[in-house]
Short mmCIF file of C-alpha atoms in Angstrom, two decimals:
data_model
loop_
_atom_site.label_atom_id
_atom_site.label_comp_id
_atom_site.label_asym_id
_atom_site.label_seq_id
_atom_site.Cartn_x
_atom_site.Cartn_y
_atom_site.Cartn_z
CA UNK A 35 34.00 -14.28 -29.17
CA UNK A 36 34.85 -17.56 -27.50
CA UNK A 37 33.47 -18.77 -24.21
CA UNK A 38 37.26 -18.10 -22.58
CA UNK A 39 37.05 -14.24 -24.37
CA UNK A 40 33.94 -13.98 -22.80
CA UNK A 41 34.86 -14.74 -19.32
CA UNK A 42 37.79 -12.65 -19.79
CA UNK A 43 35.61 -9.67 -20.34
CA UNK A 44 33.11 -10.45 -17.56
CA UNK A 45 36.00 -10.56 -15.10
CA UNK A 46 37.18 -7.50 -16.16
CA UNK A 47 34.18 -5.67 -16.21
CA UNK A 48 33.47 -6.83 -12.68
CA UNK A 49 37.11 -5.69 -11.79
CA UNK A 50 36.10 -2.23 -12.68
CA UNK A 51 32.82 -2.52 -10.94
CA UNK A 52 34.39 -3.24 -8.18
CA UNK A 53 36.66 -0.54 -7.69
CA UNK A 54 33.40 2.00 -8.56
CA UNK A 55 32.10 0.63 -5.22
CA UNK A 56 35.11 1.12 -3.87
CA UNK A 57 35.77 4.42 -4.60
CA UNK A 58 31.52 5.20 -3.68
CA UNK A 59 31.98 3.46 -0.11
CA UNK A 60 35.74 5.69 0.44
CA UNK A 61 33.61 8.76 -0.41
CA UNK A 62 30.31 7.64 1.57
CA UNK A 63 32.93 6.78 4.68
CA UNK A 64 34.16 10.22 4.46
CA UNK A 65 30.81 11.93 3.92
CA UNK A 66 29.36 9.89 7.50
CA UNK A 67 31.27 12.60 9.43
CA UNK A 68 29.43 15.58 7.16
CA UNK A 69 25.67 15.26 7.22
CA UNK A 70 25.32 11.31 6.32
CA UNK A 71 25.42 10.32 9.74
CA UNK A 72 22.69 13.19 10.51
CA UNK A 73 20.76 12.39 8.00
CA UNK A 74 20.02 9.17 8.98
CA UNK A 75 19.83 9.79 12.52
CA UNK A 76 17.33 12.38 11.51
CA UNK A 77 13.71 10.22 11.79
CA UNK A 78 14.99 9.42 15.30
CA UNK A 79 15.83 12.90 16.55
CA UNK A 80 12.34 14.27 15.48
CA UNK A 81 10.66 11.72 18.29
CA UNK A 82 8.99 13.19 21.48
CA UNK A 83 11.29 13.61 24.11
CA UNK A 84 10.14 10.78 26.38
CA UNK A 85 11.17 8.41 23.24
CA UNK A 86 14.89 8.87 22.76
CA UNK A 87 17.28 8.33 25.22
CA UNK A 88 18.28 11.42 26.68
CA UNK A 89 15.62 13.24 25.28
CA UNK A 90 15.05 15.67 28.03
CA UNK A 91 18.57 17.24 27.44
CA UNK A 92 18.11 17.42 23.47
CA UNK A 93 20.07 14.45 22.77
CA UNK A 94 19.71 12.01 20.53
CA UNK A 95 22.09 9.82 20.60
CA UNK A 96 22.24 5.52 19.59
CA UNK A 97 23.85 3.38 22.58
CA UNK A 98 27.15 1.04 20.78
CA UNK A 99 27.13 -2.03 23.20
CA UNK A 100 30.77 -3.31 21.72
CA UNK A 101 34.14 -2.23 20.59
CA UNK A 102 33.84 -2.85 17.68
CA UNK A 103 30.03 -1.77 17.03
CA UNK A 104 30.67 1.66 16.19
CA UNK A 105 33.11 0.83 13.34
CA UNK A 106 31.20 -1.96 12.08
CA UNK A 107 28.07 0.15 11.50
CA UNK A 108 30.34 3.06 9.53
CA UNK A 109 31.34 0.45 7.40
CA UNK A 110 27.90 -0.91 6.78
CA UNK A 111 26.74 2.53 5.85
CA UNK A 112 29.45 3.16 3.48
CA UNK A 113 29.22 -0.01 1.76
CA UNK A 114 25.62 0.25 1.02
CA UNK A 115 25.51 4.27 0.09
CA UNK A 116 29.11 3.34 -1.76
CA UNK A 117 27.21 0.69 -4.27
CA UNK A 118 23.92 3.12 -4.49
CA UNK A 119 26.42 5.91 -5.67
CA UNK A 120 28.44 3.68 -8.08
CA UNK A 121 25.00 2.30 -9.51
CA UNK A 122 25.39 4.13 -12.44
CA UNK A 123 29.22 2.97 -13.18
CA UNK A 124 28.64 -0.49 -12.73
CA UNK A 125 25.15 -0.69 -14.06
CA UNK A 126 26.79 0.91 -17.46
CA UNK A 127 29.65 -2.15 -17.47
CA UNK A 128 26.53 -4.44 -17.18
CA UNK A 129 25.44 -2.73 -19.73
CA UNK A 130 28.31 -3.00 -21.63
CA UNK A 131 28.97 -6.54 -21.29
CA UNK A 132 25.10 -6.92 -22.42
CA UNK A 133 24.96 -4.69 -25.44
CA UNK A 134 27.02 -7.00 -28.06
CA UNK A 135 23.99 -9.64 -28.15
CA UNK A 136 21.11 -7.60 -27.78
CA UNK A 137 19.02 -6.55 -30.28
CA UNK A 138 17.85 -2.54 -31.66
CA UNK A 139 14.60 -2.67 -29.70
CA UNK A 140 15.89 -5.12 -27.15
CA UNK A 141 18.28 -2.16 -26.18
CA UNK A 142 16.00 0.27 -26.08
CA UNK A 143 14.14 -1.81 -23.63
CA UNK A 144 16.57 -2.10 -21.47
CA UNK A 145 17.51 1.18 -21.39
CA UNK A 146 14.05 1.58 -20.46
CA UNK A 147 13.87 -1.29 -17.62
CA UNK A 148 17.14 0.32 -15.60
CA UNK A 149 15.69 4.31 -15.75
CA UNK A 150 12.31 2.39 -14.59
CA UNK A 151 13.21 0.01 -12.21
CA UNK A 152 16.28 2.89 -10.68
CA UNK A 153 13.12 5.37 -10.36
CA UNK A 154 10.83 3.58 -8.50
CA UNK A 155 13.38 1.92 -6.39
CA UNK A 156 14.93 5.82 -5.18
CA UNK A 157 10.28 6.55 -4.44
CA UNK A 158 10.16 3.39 -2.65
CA UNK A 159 13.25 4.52 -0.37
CA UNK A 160 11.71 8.07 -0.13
CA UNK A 161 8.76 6.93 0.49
CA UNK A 162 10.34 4.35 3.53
CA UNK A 163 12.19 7.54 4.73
CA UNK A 164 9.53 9.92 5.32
CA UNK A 165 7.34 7.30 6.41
CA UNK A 166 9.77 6.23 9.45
CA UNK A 167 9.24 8.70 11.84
CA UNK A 168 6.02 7.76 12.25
CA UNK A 169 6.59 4.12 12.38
CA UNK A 170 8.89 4.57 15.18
CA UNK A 171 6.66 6.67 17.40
CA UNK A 172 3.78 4.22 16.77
CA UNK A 173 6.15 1.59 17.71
CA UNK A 174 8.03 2.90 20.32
CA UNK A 175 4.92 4.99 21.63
CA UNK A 176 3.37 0.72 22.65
CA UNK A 177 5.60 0.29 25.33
CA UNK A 178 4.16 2.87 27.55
CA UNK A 179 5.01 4.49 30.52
CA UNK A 180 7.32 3.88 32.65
CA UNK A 181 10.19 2.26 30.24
CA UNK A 182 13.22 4.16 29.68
CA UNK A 183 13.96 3.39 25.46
CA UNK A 184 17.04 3.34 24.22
CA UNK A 185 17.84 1.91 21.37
CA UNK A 186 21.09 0.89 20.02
CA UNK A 187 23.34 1.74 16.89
CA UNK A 188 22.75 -1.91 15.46
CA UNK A 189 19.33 -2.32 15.73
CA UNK A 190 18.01 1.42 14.82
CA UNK A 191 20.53 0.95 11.06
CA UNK A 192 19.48 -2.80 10.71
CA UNK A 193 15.85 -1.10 10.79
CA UNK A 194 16.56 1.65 8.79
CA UNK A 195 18.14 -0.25 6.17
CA UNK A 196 15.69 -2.93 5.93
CA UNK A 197 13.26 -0.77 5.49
CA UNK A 198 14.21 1.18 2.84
CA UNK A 199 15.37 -1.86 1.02
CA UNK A 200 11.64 -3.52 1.14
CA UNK A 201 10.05 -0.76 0.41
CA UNK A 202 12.62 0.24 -2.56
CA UNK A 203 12.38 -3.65 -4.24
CA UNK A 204 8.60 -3.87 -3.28
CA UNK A 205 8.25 -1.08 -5.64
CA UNK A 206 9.96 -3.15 -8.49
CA UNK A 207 7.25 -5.76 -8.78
CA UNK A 208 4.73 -3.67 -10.58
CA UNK A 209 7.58 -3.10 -13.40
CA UNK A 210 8.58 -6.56 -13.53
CA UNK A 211 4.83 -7.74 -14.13
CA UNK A 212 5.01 -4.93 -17.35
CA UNK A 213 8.48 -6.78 -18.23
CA UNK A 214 6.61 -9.93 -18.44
CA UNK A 215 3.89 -8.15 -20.59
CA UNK A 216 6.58 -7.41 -22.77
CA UNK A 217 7.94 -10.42 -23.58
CA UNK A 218 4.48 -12.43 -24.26
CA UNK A 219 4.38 -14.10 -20.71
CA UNK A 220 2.10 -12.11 -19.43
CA UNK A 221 -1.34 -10.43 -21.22
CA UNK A 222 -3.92 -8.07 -20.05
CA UNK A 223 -6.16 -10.06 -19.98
CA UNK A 224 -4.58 -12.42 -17.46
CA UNK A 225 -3.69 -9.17 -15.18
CA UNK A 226 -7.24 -7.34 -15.78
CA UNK A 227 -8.79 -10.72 -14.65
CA UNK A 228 -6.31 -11.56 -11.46
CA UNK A 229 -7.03 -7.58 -10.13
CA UNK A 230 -8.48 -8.37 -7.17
CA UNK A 231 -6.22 -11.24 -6.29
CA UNK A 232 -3.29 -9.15 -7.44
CA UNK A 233 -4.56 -6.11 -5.12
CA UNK A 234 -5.50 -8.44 -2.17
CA UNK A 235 -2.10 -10.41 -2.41
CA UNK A 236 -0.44 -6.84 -2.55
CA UNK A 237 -1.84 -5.75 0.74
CA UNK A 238 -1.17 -9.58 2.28
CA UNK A 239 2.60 -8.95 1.04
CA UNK A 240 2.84 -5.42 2.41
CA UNK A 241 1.45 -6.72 5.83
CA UNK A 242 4.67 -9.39 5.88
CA UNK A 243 7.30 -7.72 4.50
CA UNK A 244 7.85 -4.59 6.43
CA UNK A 245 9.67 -4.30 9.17
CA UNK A 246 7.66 -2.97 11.73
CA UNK A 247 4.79 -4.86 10.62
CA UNK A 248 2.27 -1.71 12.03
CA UNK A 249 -0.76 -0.78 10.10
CA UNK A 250 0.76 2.70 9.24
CA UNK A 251 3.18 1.42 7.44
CA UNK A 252 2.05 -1.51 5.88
CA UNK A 253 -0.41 0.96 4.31
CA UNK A 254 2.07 3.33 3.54
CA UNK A 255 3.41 0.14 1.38
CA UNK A 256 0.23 -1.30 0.08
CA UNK A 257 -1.42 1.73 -1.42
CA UNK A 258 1.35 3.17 -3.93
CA UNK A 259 1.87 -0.41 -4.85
CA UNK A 260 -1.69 -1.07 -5.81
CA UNK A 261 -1.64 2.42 -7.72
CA UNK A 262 1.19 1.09 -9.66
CA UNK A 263 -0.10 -2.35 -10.52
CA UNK A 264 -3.17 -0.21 -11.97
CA UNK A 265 -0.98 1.69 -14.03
CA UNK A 266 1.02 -1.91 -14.72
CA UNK A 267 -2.45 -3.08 -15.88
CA UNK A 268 -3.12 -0.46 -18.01
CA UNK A 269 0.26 -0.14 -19.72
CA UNK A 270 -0.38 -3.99 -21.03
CA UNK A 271 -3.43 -2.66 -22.67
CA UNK A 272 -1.94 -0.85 -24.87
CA UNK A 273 1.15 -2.84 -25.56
CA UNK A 274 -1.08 -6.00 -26.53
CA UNK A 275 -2.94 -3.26 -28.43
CA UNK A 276 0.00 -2.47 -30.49
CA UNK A 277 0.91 -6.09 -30.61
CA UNK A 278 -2.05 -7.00 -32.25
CA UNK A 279 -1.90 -4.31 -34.64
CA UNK A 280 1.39 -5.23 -35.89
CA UNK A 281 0.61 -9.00 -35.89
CA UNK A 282 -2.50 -7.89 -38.18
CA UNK A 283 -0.64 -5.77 -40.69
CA UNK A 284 2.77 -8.08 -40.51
CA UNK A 285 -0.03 -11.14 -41.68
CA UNK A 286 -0.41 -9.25 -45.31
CA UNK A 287 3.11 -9.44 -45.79
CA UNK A 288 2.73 -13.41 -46.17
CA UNK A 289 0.04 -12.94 -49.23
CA UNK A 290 1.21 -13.60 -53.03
CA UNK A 291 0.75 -10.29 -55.15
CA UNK A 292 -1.30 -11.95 -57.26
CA UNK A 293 -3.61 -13.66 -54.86
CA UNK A 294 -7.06 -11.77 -54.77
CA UNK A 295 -8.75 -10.77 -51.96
CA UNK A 296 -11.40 -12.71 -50.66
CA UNK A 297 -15.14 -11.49 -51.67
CA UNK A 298 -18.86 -12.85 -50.49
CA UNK A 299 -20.57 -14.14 -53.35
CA UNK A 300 -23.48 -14.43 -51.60
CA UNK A 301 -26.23 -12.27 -52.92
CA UNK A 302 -26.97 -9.05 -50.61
CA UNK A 303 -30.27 -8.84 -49.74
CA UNK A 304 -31.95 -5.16 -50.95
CA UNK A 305 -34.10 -2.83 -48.71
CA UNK A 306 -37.76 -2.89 -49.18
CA UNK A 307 -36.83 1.29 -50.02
CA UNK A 308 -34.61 0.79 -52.53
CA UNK A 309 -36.51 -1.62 -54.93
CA UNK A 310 -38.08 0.78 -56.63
CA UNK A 311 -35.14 1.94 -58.16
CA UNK A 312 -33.99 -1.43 -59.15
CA UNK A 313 -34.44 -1.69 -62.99
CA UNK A 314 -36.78 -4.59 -64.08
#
């Protein structure tokens, strides 16, 4: 295919993409009125009452400060549950548009890399989920007695939704150190020896990059990630294993037929033992 041919086919496979998300965001829009809305007001209606606003009366309700706030936010839900729901559609026109110049076990890696990288991104955002609650009490809980909370729609879906999103990609960096193994940029040996700075610079990452920046959390963060980089470290092993094994039997292939193999001609030197039963 020609550069123009190719073009052609990435527009049109992002056309199509496009209208996935489209369709995902029309049905996430229409799902916000039928348990999406609950669900994510859910971490915030299991604080103490003295922590939500209106509490005492078993509400718990987010303040909207604008006219257009409350439509804004619907929309900003829908488009970000629309593309998680369309993932797989437009991930398989990726897919498609990468197949043609990809080799056998280039595919299979790939295939690989997406189920991966899709998995740990959907523990990360579990994880972030049931995690929140507790963040927000221990947050909310600081500011003490005497201060009526109340927190808006904006800022309780920004947090939400930053949150799930740095746990969810945090949780990607393990697989993209075993993507690096793959492709010879990275060996064991360079992981096994940078543990400690890997585990060290984990924890210092975990401490920045969430949200609510609160011990609990940036635990919560740090300790599945260090588990993974173990098993990231460990899963080089053995592909440099096998690496080496086929570089050591694909080196035969380069030796003539005829070429014999190479023998000591050194004399071996006989045990004091057996001498007896050398013949004279």
């Amino acid at each position: 295919m020609s550069l123009v041919e190719h073009l052609t086919e990435l527009r049109n496979r992002v056309g199509v993409s496009l209208l996935y998300v489209l369709a995902g965001t029309a049905l996430a829009f229409w799902w916000y009125d039928h348990g999406l809305g609950e669900f994510i007001r859910a971490p915030y209606c299991s604080l103490p009452d003295e922590l939500r606003y209106g509490g005492s009366e078993g509400g718990c309700e987010l303040l909207v400060t604008d006219v257009f706030g409350g439509a804004l936010i619907r929309l900003k839900i829908s488009a970000i549950v629309g593309v998680v729901l369309s993932a797989p559609f437009w991930l398989f026109q990726l897919w498609r548009f990468l197949t043609p110049g990809l080799r056998r076990a280039e595919k299979r890696y790939g295939v690989a890399f997406v189920a991966g990288s899709t998995t740990l991104f959907a523990l990360g955002a579990a994880l972030a989920y049931a995690s929140l609650a507790t963040g927000l009490r221990l947050l909310l809980g600081l500011a003490g007695e005497g201060v009526l909370i109340a927190l808006t729609a904006q800022d309780y879906i920004g947090f939400v939704i930053s949150l799930l999103l740095a746990f969810g990609l945090s949780f990607e960096l393990p697989l993209i150190a075993v993507a690096l193994n793959l492709v010879g940029v990275l060996s064991h040996a360079a992981l096994s020896g940078a543990r400690r700075w890997i585990f060290f610079l984990t924890v210092l990452f975990a401490a920045f990059v969430t949200p609510t920046q609160d011990p609990f959390t940036m635990l919560v963060m740090a300790a599945p990630m260090i588990v993974l980089f173990e098993l990231a470290i460990q899963m080089a092993r053995v592909i440099d294993r096998r690496r080496a094994q086929r570089t050591a039997i694909d080196s035969f292939h380069d030796v003539d037929d005829d070429e014999p193999s190479p023998l000591e001609v050194a004399p071996s030197r006989l045990e004091d033992e057996d001498r007896s039963t050398v013949p004279r």
